[in-house]
């Protein structure tokens, strides 16, 4: 009995599907294609927000075929225009060798530009590079300074690495490192027109 009901109901379901959705199946794809074309046009005019969004789509394969080279190209254009997110993303592409030839020194330079504009993730990446000696000699003081700034913006990963780095800094250099972090934070905050919060304790005491 159940099999007979299903046989009779199937054609009705097929007809209902075509009446409700059959003529619109291509609309979502076409709509997305139109949106991507419009985004491409904006990106070509120098709109950095459009360039970054287009790069994201190429990175994630969102509506287009994933293409790391195209993604890095659009990030590079936004970076060259002075956009801090573009500078961060292009710096990371260079650091990872994603869509471009891996270049630690160039990555350091682009990340520094974004970090100077209070980009927390760029500050964290910059701190890691100084800590590991990528594109620059190992510099634990510089690593601590940039990681402190990223930690002050709430990045837990930066806080953990900052505390790890602090325990590797000679005791007689810790006060200097913390003073440099406070001064840089104050300068970047002033450049960005933001308030500088009270810079009290910036990390745990070093292990004996």
Coordinates of N, CA and C in Angstrom, one line a residue, residues 32 36 54-71:
X32 N 24.9 35.8 -7.9 CA 26.2 35.9 -7.3 C 27.2 36.3 -8.4
X36 N 29.7 39.5 -8.1 CA 31.2 39.3 -8.3 C 31.7 40.3 -9.4
X54 N 37.3 40.9 -2.8 CA 37.5 40.1 -3.9 C 38.7 39.1 -3.6
X55 N 39.7 39.6 -2.9 CA 40.8 38.7 -2.5 C 40.4 37.6 -1.6
X56 N 39.5 38.0 -0.7 CA 38.9 37.0 0.3 C 38.2 35.9 -0.5
X57 N 37.4 36.3 -1.5 CA 36.7 35.3 -2.3 C 37.6 34.3 -3.0
X58 N 38.7 34.9 -3.6 CA 39.7 34.0 -4.2 C 40.4 33.2 -3.2
X59 N 40.6 33.7 -2.0 CA 41.3 32.9 -1.0 C 40.5 31.7 -0.5
X60 N 39.2 31.9 -0.4 CA 38.3 30.9 0.2 C 37.5 30.1 -0.9
X61 N 37.7 30.6 -2.2 CA 36.9 29.9 -3.2 C 35.4 30.2 -3.0
X62 N 35.1 31.4 -2.6 CA 33.7 31.8 -2.3 C 33.0 32.3 -3.6
X63 N 32.4 31.5 -4.4 CA 31.7 31.9 -5.6 C 32.6 31.9 -6.8
X64 N 33.9 31.8 -6.6 CA 34.9 31.7 -7.7 C 35.8 30.6 -7.4
X65 N 36.6 30.2 -8.3 CA 37.6 29.1 -8.1 C 38.7 29.7 -7.2
X66 N 39.1 29.0 -6.2 CA 40.1 29.5 -5.3 C 41.4 29.7 -6.1
X67 N 42.0 30.8 -5.9 CA 43.2 31.2 -6.6 C 44.1 32.1 -5.8
X68 N 45.1 31.5 -5.2 CA 46.0 32.2 -4.2 C 46.7 33.4 -5.0
X69 N 47.0 33.2 -6.2 CA 47.8 34.2 -6.9 C 46.9 35.4 -7.1
X70 N 45.6 35.2 -7.5 CA 44.7 36.3 -7.7 C 44.4 37.0 -6.3
X71 N 44.3 36.2 -5.3 CA 44.1 36.8 -4.0 C 45.2 37.7 -3.6

